């Protein structure tokens, strides 16, 4: 049966669960493509709900709300992984197309499911074990050493649900609080990387350059593209690994494979089956953004070019800083954006329209150029100004005398 089309435009309706910034930026891509993006948001003040024309309010945990949301849509997709897996199976059983499907998405929802699948496929990953007691953690540590990384199998993001424990006593507290956990060997890594691939329902793939992600407190602060100093053979291995995972799991849409680079190669950390923070650079730095690519993939359109638009691209997140404080007496947001544009006219701003608080992802900036360190300096300084109201002296205007 042909997919339903929006009678106003003659093009498909994509229903995206989640009203955050990923939905907001997907909506921007949908506008250019002539697609209709429907958003399921929990609150009308959410990032995407502020800009999308078709917003439905409801909880992603409410099957009735999801079912009503899916009616008349060509495909249901996501800006987060937190929809209960059983609800996605119910949507499929009711005849709705879900991309990625629940059998694929569960590997991004449940870290234990992912670890078992990677082990079965023989893909590189840290040593791991399911642990149900503090004694289980100690047995794991006897083999792989303390400290041990413990993760909640479901629900974690941006460093939440990830704990580094030094001994059995600390492990006991976490097991008592959370129950079954994933234990991983703490990896002696060189840095973190991300490999992104888009995959269509019939297996067409498009691979982006491998990115170095700079993390602080479990949150991505910067993405450096292409990953500086990464050997060609290792970059190719990372891209091929991402394609193998996408094919094996039957991913439809964007897949981000978060990686640890070690002295011996690469290891899979986690997966995201949606647009991902490591790919925000693609809006300004690639011929086809990850958001447009996700739409193309879930609609089974031919995929777009992933070529870079400059030799180097750096994305820097704007995280809530001094300017997000309740007692902030410096320039307001509108004034900071004004000055940002004056100091960095070639740096692109993407603001998410969210309430400001410390540590929250409020937006990102993207810089491009021919010298990595110069490009990175511009991006980092611009992001810092928006967050803290501080102009790096290297970018301050000369005072008139």
CSV table of C-alpha atoms in Angstrom, one decimal:
chain,number,residue,atom,x,y,z
A,1,UNK,CA,0.0,0.0,0.0
A,2,UNK,CA,1.3,3.4,-0.9
A,3,UNK,CA,2.4,5.6,2.1
A,4,UNK,CA,0.0,8.4,3.0
A,5,UNK,CA,0.9,11.9,1.7
A,6,UNK,CA,0.1,15.3,3.1
A,7,UNK,CA,-2.9,16.4,0.9
A,8,UNK,CA,-1.7,20.0,1.1
A,9,UNK,CA,1.7,19.4,-0.3
A,10,UNK,CA,1.7,16.0,-2.0
A,11,UNK,CA,4.7,14.9,0.0
A,12,UNK,CA,5.1,12.5,2.9
A,13,UNK,CA,4.4,13.3,6.6
A,14,UNK,CA,7.3,12.3,8.9
A,15,UNK,CA,6.2,11.9,12.5
A,16,UNK,CA,9.2,12.5,14.9
A,17,UNK,CA,8.8,11.5,18.5
A,18,UNK,CA,10.4,14.0,20.8
A,19,UNK,CA,10.4,17.8,20.8
A,20,UNK,CA,14.1,18.6,21.5
A,21,UNK,CA,16.7,20.3,19.4
A,22,UNK,CA,17.2,17.2,17.2
A,23,UNK,CA,13.6,17.5,16.1
A,24,UNK,CA,13.9,21.2,15.7
A,25,UNK,CA,16.9,20.8,13.3
A,26,UNK,CA,15.2,18.0,11.5
A,27,UNK,CA,12.2,20.3,11.0
A,28,UNK,CA,14.5,22.9,9.4
A,29,UNK,CA,15.7,20.2,6.9
A,30,UNK,CA,12.2,19.1,6.2
A,31,UNK,CA,11.2,22.7,5.3
A,32,UNK,CA,13.9,22.8,2.5
A,33,UNK,CA,12.8,19.3,1.2
A,34,UNK,CA,9.1,20.2,1.2
A,35,UNK,CA,8.3,17.5,3.7
A,36,UNK,CA,5.8,17.8,6.5
A,37,UNK,CA,7.3,17.1,10.0
A,38,UNK,CA,4.9,16.3,12.8
A,39,UNK,CA,6.3,16.5,16.3
A,40,UNK,CA,5.3,14.7,19.5
A,41,UNK,CA,6.3,17.0,22.3
A,42,UNK,CA,5.7,16.8,26.0
A,43,UNK,CA,5.4,20.6,26.4
A,44,UNK,CA,4.6,23.4,24.0
A,45,UNK,CA,7.7,25.2,25.1
A,46,UNK,CA,10.0,22.5,23.9
A,47,UNK,CA,12.6,23.4,21.3
A,48,UNK,CA,10.9,21.8,18.2
A,49,UNK,CA,7.4,22.7,19.4
A,50,UNK,CA,8.3,26.4,19.2
A,51,UNK,CA,8.9,26.2,15.4
A,52,UNK,CA,7.0,23.2,13.9
A,53,UNK,CA,3.6,23.7,12.4
A,54,UNK,CA,2.2,20.3,13.4
A,55,UNK,CA,2.8,19.7,17.1
A,56,UNK,CA,1.0,17.1,19.1
A,57,UNK,CA,1.3,17.1,22.8
A,58,UNK,CA,1.7,13.8,24.6
A,59,UNK,CA,4.1,11.5,26.4
A,60,UNK,CA,6.3,9.1,24.5
A,61,UNK,CA,5.4,6.5,27.1
A,62,UNK,CA,1.7,6.7,26.3
A,63,UNK,CA,0.7,4.1,23.7
A,64,UNK,CA,-2.6,5.8,23.0
A,65,UNK,CA,-0.8,9.1,22.3
A,66,UNK,CA,1.8,7.4,20.1
A,67,UNK,CA,-1.0,5.6,18.1
A,68,UNK,CA,-2.9,8.8,17.5
A,69,UNK,CA,0.3,10.6,16.6
A,70,UNK,CA,1.2,8.0,14.0
A,71,UNK,CA,-2.2,8.1,12.2
A,72,UNK,CA,-1.8,9.5,8.7
A,73,UNK,CA,2.0,9.6,8.9
A,74,UNK,CA,4.2,8.0,6.3
A,75,UNK,CA,6.8,7.0,8.9
A,76,UNK,CA,7.4,7.4,12.6
A,77,UNK,CA,11.0,8.2,13.7
A,78,UNK,CA,12.7,9.6,16.8
A,79,UNK,CA,14.9,12.3,18.3
A,80,UNK,CA,15.6,10.1,21.4
A,81,UNK,CA,15.7,6.4,22.3
A,82,UNK,CA,13.3,6.4,25.2
A,83,UNK,CA,10.0,5.1,23.6
A,84,UNK,CA,9.2,1.7,25.3
A,85,UNK,CA,10.2,-1.1,22.9
A,86,UNK,CA,6.9,-2.8,23.4
A,87,UNK,CA,5.0,0.3,22.2
A,88,UNK,CA,7.0,0.3,19.0
A,89,UNK,CA,6.1,-3.3,18.3
A,90,UNK,CA,2.5,-2.3,18.9
A,91,UNK,CA,2.7,0.5,16.4
A,92,UNK,CA,4.2,-1.9,13.8
A,93,UNK,CA,1.5,-4.4,14.5
A,94,UNK,CA,-1.1,-1.7,13.9
A,95,UNK,CA,0.4,-1.1,10.4
A,96,UNK,CA,2.5,1.9,11.1
A,97,UNK,CA,6.0,2.1,9.6
A,98,UNK,CA,8.6,2.8,12.3
A,99,UNK,CA,12.2,3.7,11.3
A,100,UNK,CA,14.4,2.5,12.8
A,101,UNK,CA,12.3,-0.5,13.8
A,102,UNK,CA,12.1,-1.8,17.3
A,103,UNK,CA,14.3,-4.8,16.6
A,104,UNK,CA,17.1,-2.4,15.6
A,105,UNK,CA,16.4,0.5,18.0
A,106,UNK,CA,16.5,-1.8,21.1
A,107,UNK,CA,20.3,-1.9,20.6
A,108,UNK,CA,20.5,1.8,21.2
A,109,UNK,CA,18.0,1.6,24.1
A,110,UNK,CA,19.5,-1.3,26.0
A,111,UNK,CA,23.3,-1.4,26.5
A,112,UNK,CA,23.3,-5.1,27.5
A,113,UNK,CA,21.4,-6.0,24.3
A,114,UNK,CA,24.0,-4.1,22.3
A,115,UNK,CA,27.0,-5.8,24.1
A,116,UNK,CA,25.5,-9.2,23.4
A,117,UNK,CA,24.9,-8.4,19.7
A,118,UNK,CA,28.5,-7.1,19.3
A,119,UNK,CA,29.9,-10.1,21.0
A,120,UNK,CA,27.9,-12.4,18.7
A,121,UNK,CA,29.2,-10.5,15.6
A,122,UNK,CA,32.8,-10.5,16.9
A,123,UNK,CA,33.0,-6.7,16.8
A,124,UNK,CA,35.6,-4.9,18.9
A,125,UNK,CA,34.3,-3.6,22.3
A,126,UNK,CA,35.5,-3.3,25.9
A,127,UNK,CA,35.5,-6.3,28.2
A,128,UNK,CA,32.0,-6.4,29.8
A,129,UNK,CA,29.6,-8.4,31.9
A,130,UNK,CA,26.1,-8.2,33.3
A,131,UNK,CA,26.3,-7.7,37.0
A,132,UNK,CA,23.4,-8.3,39.5
A,133,UNK,CA,25.4,-8.1,42.8
A,134,UNK,CA,28.4,-6.3,44.2
A,135,UNK,CA,30.1,-9.7,44.3
A,136,UNK,CA,29.6,-9.9,40.5
A,137,UNK,CA,31.4,-6.6,40.1
A,138,UNK,CA,34.3,-7.8,42.3
A,139,UNK,CA,34.6,-10.9,40.2
A,140,UNK,CA,34.8,-8.7,37.1
A,141,UNK,CA,37.3,-6.4,38.7
A,142,UNK,CA,39.5,-9.4,39.6
A,143,UNK,CA,39.8,-10.1,35.9
A,144,UNK,CA,40.0,-6.5,34.6
A,145,UNK,CA,41.0,-4.3,37.5
A,146,UNK,CA,39.5,-1.4,39.4
A,147,UNK,CA,38.1,1.1,38.8
A,148,UNK,CA,35.1,-0.5,37.0
A,149,UNK,CA,32.7,1.4,34.8
A,150,UNK,CA,29.1,0.6,35.7
A,151,UNK,CA,26.2,1.7,33.4
A,152,UNK,CA,22.5,1.5,33.7
A,153,UNK,CA,21.3,-0.6,30.8
A,154,UNK,CA,18.6,1.8,29.8
A,155,UNK,CA,17.8,5.5,30.1
A,156,UNK,CA,21.3,7.1,30.2
A,157,UNK,CA,22.5,9.9,28.0
A,158,UNK,CA,25.1,12.7,28.2
A,159,UNK,CA,27.0,10.9,31.0
A,160,UNK,CA,23.9,10.2,33.0
A,161,UNK,CA,23.7,6.5,34.2
A,162,UNK,CA,27.5,6.1,33.9
A,163,UNK,CA,29.5,5.6,37.1
A,164,UNK,CA,33.2,4.9,37.7
A,165,UNK,CA,33.5,2.9,40.9
A,166,UNK,CA,36.7,2.3,42.8
A,167,UNK,CA,35.7,-0.7,45.0
A,168,UNK,CA,33.1,-3.2,46.0
A,169,UNK,CA,31.5,-0.9,48.5
A,170,UNK,CA,30.8,1.8,45.9
A,171,UNK,CA,29.5,-0.9,43.6
A,172,UNK,CA,27.2,-2.2,46.3
A,173,UNK,CA,25.5,1.2,46.6
A,174,UNK,CA,24.8,1.4,42.9
A,175,UNK,CA,23.5,-2.2,42.6
A,176,UNK,CA,21.2,-1.6,45.5
A,177,UNK,CA,19.9,1.5,43.8
A,178,UNK,CA,19.6,0.4,40.2
A,179,UNK,CA,19.6,-3.4,40.2
A,180,UNK,CA,21.1,-5.1,37.1
A,181,UNK,CA,23.9,-3.1,35.6
A,182,UNK,CA,26.4,-3.4,32.8
A,183,UNK,CA,30.0,-3.6,34.0
A,184,UNK,CA,32.8,-2.5,31.6
A,185,UNK,CA,36.5,-2.4,31.7
A,186,UNK,CA,37.8,1.1,32.0
A,187,UNK,CA,39.5,1.7,28.7
A,188,UNK,CA,42.9,3.2,28.4
A,189,UNK,CA,41.9,5.3,25.5
A,190,UNK,CA,43.7,7.8,23.3
A,191,UNK,CA,40.5,9.8,22.5
A,192,UNK,CA,36.8,9.4,21.6
A,193,UNK,CA,35.7,9.2,18.0
A,194,UNK,CA,32.3,8.9,16.2
A,195,UNK,CA,31.5,7.3,12.9
A,196,UNK,CA,28.2,8.2,11.3
A,197,UNK,CA,26.4,6.3,8.6
A,198,UNK,CA,22.9,6.7,7.0
A,199,UNK,CA,21.1,3.6,5.8
A,200,UNK,CA,17.9,3.3,3.7
A,201,UNK,CA,15.4,0.5,4.1
A,202,UNK,CA,16.9,-1.4,1.2
A,203,UNK,CA,20.5,-1.0,2.3
A,204,UNK,CA,21.9,2.1,0.5
A,205,UNK,CA,24.5,3.6,2.8
A,206,UNK,CA,26.2,7.0,3.0
A,207,UNK,CA,29.2,7.4,5.3
A,208,UNK,CA,30.5,10.6,6.9
A,209,UNK,CA,34.1,11.4,7.8
A,210,UNK,CA,35.1,10.1,11.2
A,211,UNK,CA,34.9,12.8,13.9
A,212,UNK,CA,36.9,13.3,17.1
A,213,UNK,CA,34.6,14.2,19.9
A,214,UNK,CA,35.9,16.2,22.9
A,215,UNK,CA,34.0,15.2,26.0
A,216,UNK,CA,33.8,17.0,29.4
A,217,UNK,CA,31.8,15.5,32.3
A,218,UNK,CA,30.2,13.1,29.9
A,219,UNK,CA,28.9,15.8,27.6
A,220,UNK,CA,30.2,16.5,24.1
A,221,UNK,CA,31.9,19.9,24.0
A,222,UNK,CA,33.5,19.8,20.5
A,223,UNK,CA,33.5,17.8,17.3
A,224,UNK,CA,36.7,18.0,15.2
A,225,UNK,CA,36.3,17.0,11.5
A,226,UNK,CA,38.0,15.1,10.2
A,227,UNK,CA,39.5,13.5,13.3
A,228,UNK,CA,43.0,15.1,13.4
A,229,UNK,CA,45.9,12.7,12.9
A,230,UNK,CA,43.7,9.7,12.4
A,231,UNK,CA,45.4,7.2,10.1
A,232,UNK,CA,43.6,6.5,6.9
A,233,UNK,CA,43.4,2.8,7.6
A,234,UNK,CA,41.9,3.4,11.0
A,235,UNK,CA,39.4,5.9,9.7
A,236,UNK,CA,38.3,3.4,7.0
A,237,UNK,CA,38.1,0.6,9.6
A,238,UNK,CA,35.8,2.8,11.7
A,239,UNK,CA,33.5,3.6,8.8
A,240,UNK,CA,33.4,0.0,7.7
A,241,UNK,CA,32.5,-1.0,11.3
A,242,UNK,CA,29.6,1.5,11.3
A,243,UNK,CA,28.3,0.1,8.0
A,244,UNK,CA,28.5,-3.5,9.3
A,245,UNK,CA,26.6,-2.6,12.4
A,246,UNK,CA,24.0,-0.7,10.4
A,247,UNK,CA,23.5,-3.7,8.1
A,248,UNK,CA,23.5,-6.4,10.7
A,249,UNK,CA,21.0,-4.6,12.9
A,250,UNK,CA,18.8,-3.4,10.0
A,251,UNK,CA,19.1,0.3,10.9
A,252,UNK,CA,17.0,2.7,8.9
A,253,UNK,CA,18.0,6.4,9.3
A,254,UNK,CA,21.1,7.8,10.9
A,255,UNK,CA,23.4,5.7,13.0
A,256,UNK,CA,26.1,7.2,15.2
A,257,UNK,CA,28.7,4.7,16.5
A,258,UNK,CA,30.6,6.2,19.4
A,259,UNK,CA,34.1,4.8,19.6
A,260,UNK,CA,37.1,4.6,21.9
A,261,UNK,CA,40.5,4.9,20.1
A,262,UNK,CA,43.1,2.9,21.9
A,263,UNK,CA,46.8,2.1,21.2
A,264,UNK,CA,45.6,-1.1,19.6
A,265,UNK,CA,42.7,0.2,17.5
A,266,UNK,CA,39.0,1.1,18.0
A,267,UNK,CA,36.3,-0.2,20.4
A,268,UNK,CA,32.6,0.4,20.2
A,269,UNK,CA,31.3,2.4,23.1
A,270,UNK,CA,27.6,3.1,22.3
A,271,UNK,CA,25.1,3.6,19.5
A,272,UNK,CA,22.6,6.3,18.6
A,273,UNK,CA,20.0,5.6,15.9
A,274,UNK,CA,19.0,9.2,15.1
A,275,UNK,CA,20.8,12.4,14.4
A,276,UNK,CA,23.5,12.8,16.9
A,277,UNK,CA,25.5,15.6,18.5
A,278,UNK,CA,28.7,14.4,16.8
A,279,UNK,CA,27.0,15.2,13.5
A,280,UNK,CA,25.8,18.7,14.1
A,281,UNK,CA,28.8,20.0,12.1
A,282,UNK,CA,27.2,18.6,8.9
A,283,UNK,CA,24.6,21.4,8.7
A,284,UNK,CA,27.3,23.8,7.6
A,285,UNK,CA,30.2,21.5,7.0
A,286,UNK,CA,28.8,18.8,4.7
A,287,UNK,CA,26.9,18.9,1.4
A,288,UNK,CA,24.1,16.9,3.0
A,289,UNK,CA,23.3,17.5,6.7
A,290,UNK,CA,22.7,14.5,9.0
A,291,UNK,CA,19.1,15.8,9.5
A,292,UNK,CA,18.4,15.9,5.8
A,293,UNK,CA,20.1,12.5,5.4
A,294,UNK,CA,17.9,11.0,8.2
A,295,UNK,CA,14.8,12.2,6.4
A,296,UNK,CA,16.0,10.8,3.1
A,297,UNK,CA,16.8,7.5,4.7
A,298,UNK,CA,13.5,7.0,6.6
A,299,UNK,CA,11.6,8.0,3.5
A,300,UNK,CA,13.7,5.7,1.3
A,301,UNK,CA,14.8,8.6,-0.9
A,302,UNK,CA,18.3,8.4,-2.5
A,303,UNK,CA,20.9,9.5,0.0
A,304,UNK,CA,22.9,12.7,-0.4
A,305,UNK,CA,26.6,13.5,-0.7
A,306,UNK,CA,28.6,13.5,2.5
A,307,UNK,CA,31.5,15.5,1.1
A,308,UNK,CA,32.8,18.2,3.4
A,309,UNK,CA,32.4,21.9,2.4
A,310,UNK,CA,35.8,22.9,3.8
A,311,UNK,CA,39.1,21.0,4.7
A,312,UNK,CA,38.4,21.4,8.4
A,313,UNK,CA,35.2,21.9,10.4
A,314,UNK,CA,34.8,22.3,14.1
A,315,UNK,CA,31.5,22.3,16.0
A,316,UNK,CA,31.4,23.6,19.6
A,317,UNK,CA,28.4,23.2,21.9
A,318,UNK,CA,27.1,26.2,23.8
A,319,UNK,CA,26.5,24.8,27.3
A,320,UNK,CA,24.8,26.9,29.9
A,321,UNK,CA,27.4,28.9,31.8
A,322,UNK,CA,27.7,32.1,33.7
A,323,UNK,CA,25.1,33.8,31.6
A,324,UNK,CA,22.6,31.2,32.6
A,325,UNK,CA,22.8,32.1,36.3
A,326,UNK,CA,19.7,33.7,37.9
A,327,UNK,CA,21.8,36.6,39.0
A,328,UNK,CA,23.5,37.2,35.7
A,329,UNK,CA,24.0,41.0,35.2
A,330,UNK,CA,25.9,40.9,31.9
A,331,UNK,CA,24.5,41.2,28.4
A,332,UNK,CA,21.3,39.4,27.7
A,333,UNK,CA,20.9,36.7,25.0
A,334,UNK,CA,19.9,39.0,22.2
A,335,UNK,CA,22.8,41.3,23.0
A,336,UNK,CA,25.3,38.4,23.1
A,337,UNK,CA,24.1,37.1,19.8
A,338,UNK,CA,24.5,40.6,18.3
A,339,UNK,CA,28.1,40.8,19.6
A,340,UNK,CA,28.8,37.2,18.6
A,341,UNK,CA,27.9,38.1,15.0
A,342,UNK,CA,30.2,41.1,15.1
A,343,UNK,CA,33.2,39.2,16.5
A,344,UNK,CA,32.8,36.0,14.5
A,345,UNK,CA,31.0,36.9,11.2
A,346,UNK,CA,32.0,33.6,9.6
A,347,UNK,CA,31.0,31.3,12.5
A,348,UNK,CA,27.5,29.9,12.2
A,349,UNK,CA,25.1,29.9,15.1
A,350,UNK,CA,22.4,27.3,15.8
A,351,UNK,CA,20.3,28.3,18.9
A,352,UNK,CA,17.8,25.8,20.2
A,353,UNK,CA,15.3,28.2,21.9
A,354,UNK,CA,15.5,26.4,25.3
A,355,UNK,CA,15.4,27.8,28.8
A,356,UNK,CA,18.9,28.6,30.0
A,357,UNK,CA,20.4,26.7,32.9
A,358,UNK,CA,24.0,25.7,33.8
A,359,UNK,CA,25.3,22.7,31.8
A,360,UNK,CA,22.3,22.5,29.5
A,361,UNK,CA,22.9,22.3,25.7
A,362,UNK,CA,21.6,25.6,24.5
A,363,UNK,CA,23.0,25.7,21.0
A,364,UNK,CA,26.1,25.1,18.9
A,365,UNK,CA,28.4,27.0,16.6
A,366,UNK,CA,30.3,25.8,13.6
A,367,UNK,CA,33.5,27.2,12.1
A,368,UNK,CA,35.2,26.1,8.8
A,369,UNK,CA,38.6,26.8,7.3
A,370,UNK,CA,41.9,25.4,6.1
A,371,UNK,CA,43.9,25.4,9.4
A,372,UNK,CA,42.4,23.2,12.2
A,373,UNK,CA,43.8,25.0,15.2
A,374,UNK,CA,42.6,28.4,13.8
A,375,UNK,CA,39.2,27.0,13.0
A,376,UNK,CA,38.9,25.4,16.5
A,377,UNK,CA,40.0,28.6,18.2
A,378,UNK,CA,37.2,30.5,16.5
A,379,UNK,CA,34.5,27.9,17.4
A,380,UNK,CA,35.6,27.5,21.0
A,381,UNK,CA,35.9,31.3,21.6
A,382,UNK,CA,32.5,32.0,20.0
A,383,UNK,CA,30.8,29.3,22.1
A,384,UNK,CA,32.4,30.5,25.3
A,385,UNK,CA,31.2,34.0,24.7
A,386,UNK,CA,27.6,32.9,24.2
A,387,UNK,CA,27.8,30.8,27.4
A,388,UNK,CA,29.8,33.1,29.7
A,389,UNK,CA,29.8,36.5,28.1
A,390,UNK,CA,33.6,36.6,27.9
A,391,UNK,CA,35.4,37.6,24.7
A,392,UNK,CA,38.7,35.8,24.2
A,393,UNK,CA,41.4,38.5,24.0
A,394,UNK,CA,42.6,37.0,20.7
A,395,UNK,CA,39.2,38.0,19.2
A,396,UNK,CA,38.7,41.3,20.9
A,397,UNK,CA,38.3,44.5,18.8
A,398,UNK,CA,41.1,47.0,19.0
A,399,UNK,CA,40.2,50.0,21.1
A,400,UNK,CA,40.2,53.3,19.3
A,401,UNK,CA,42.7,55.9,20.6
